[in-house]
């Protein structure tokens, strides 16, 4: 019950949402760098980068929606 009370405060929601967004931006950048280093085909590299970008946007939106629901 203390945890629910802690996360129902507006300040905590905003700070935790910001933390999650920054964490997933870092994750997306890291995965993109790995893709560029280890995938040799330009076409496949392009598709993989676009998929990472697409899924990172979806995950961000779902997290923000879930936090402020």
Coordinates of C-alpha atoms in Angstrom, one line a residue:
X1 CA 0.0 0.0 0.0
X2 CA 2.9 2.4 0.6
X3 CA 4.2 1.7 -2.9
X4 CA 0.9 2.4 -4.5
X5 CA 0.7 5.6 -2.5
X6 CA 4.2 6.6 -3.5
X7 CA 3.5 6.1 -7.2
X8 CA 0.1 7.9 -7.1
X9 CA 1.8 11.2 -6.3
X10 CA 2.1 13.4 -9.4
X11 CA 5.8 14.3 -8.8
X12 CA 6.7 10.6 -8.6
X13 CA 4.8 9.8 -11.7
X14 CA 6.6 12.5 -13.7
X15 CA 10.0 11.6 -12.4
X16 CA 9.6 7.9 -12.9
X17 CA 8.1 8.4 -16.4
X18 CA 11.1 10.6 -17.3
X19 CA 13.5 7.9 -16.0
X20 CA 11.8 5.2 -18.1
X21 CA 11.8 7.4 -21.2
X22 CA 15.5 8.1 -20.8
X23 CA 16.3 4.4 -20.0
X24 CA 14.5 3.3 -23.2
X25 CA 16.2 6.0 -25.3
X26 CA 19.5 4.7 -24.0
X27 CA 18.4 1.1 -24.8
X28 CA 17.4 2.0 -28.3
X29 CA 20.6 3.8 -29.0
X30 CA 22.6 0.8 -27.7
X31 CA 20.7 -1.7 -29.8
X32 CA 21.1 0.6 -32.9
X33 CA 24.8 0.7 -32.3
X34 CA 25.0 -3.1 -32.0
X35 CA 23.0 -3.4 -35.2
X36 CA 25.4 -1.1 -37.0
X37 CA 28.4 -3.0 -35.8
X38 CA 27.3 -6.6 -36.4
X39 CA 25.0 -6.5 -39.4
X40 CA 26.8 -6.1 -42.6
X41 CA 24.0 -5.8 -45.2
X42 CA 22.7 -2.3 -45.7
X43 CA 19.2 -3.3 -46.4
X44 CA 18.9 -5.5 -43.4
X45 CA 20.6 -2.9 -41.2
X46 CA 18.1 -0.3 -42.4
X47 CA 15.1 -2.5 -41.7
X48 CA 16.5 -3.5 -38.2
X49 CA 17.1 0.2 -37.3
X50 CA 13.6 1.1 -38.4
X51 CA 12.1 -1.8 -36.3
X52 CA 14.0 -0.7 -33.2
X53 CA 12.8 2.9 -33.7
X54 CA 9.2 1.8 -34.2
X55 CA 9.2 -0.6 -31.2
X56 CA 10.9 2.0 -29.0
X57 CA 8.2 4.5 -29.8
X58 CA 5.4 1.9 -29.0
X59 CA 7.1 1.0 -25.7
X60 CA 7.5 4.6 -24.7
X61 CA 3.8 5.4 -25.4
X62 CA 2.6 2.3 -23.6
X63 CA 4.7 3.1 -20.6
X64 CA 3.6 6.7 -20.4
X65 CA -0.1 5.6 -20.9
X66 CA 0.3 3.0 -18.2
X67 CA 1.9 5.4 -15.7
X68 CA -0.7 8.1 -16.1
X69 CA -3.7 5.9 -16.4

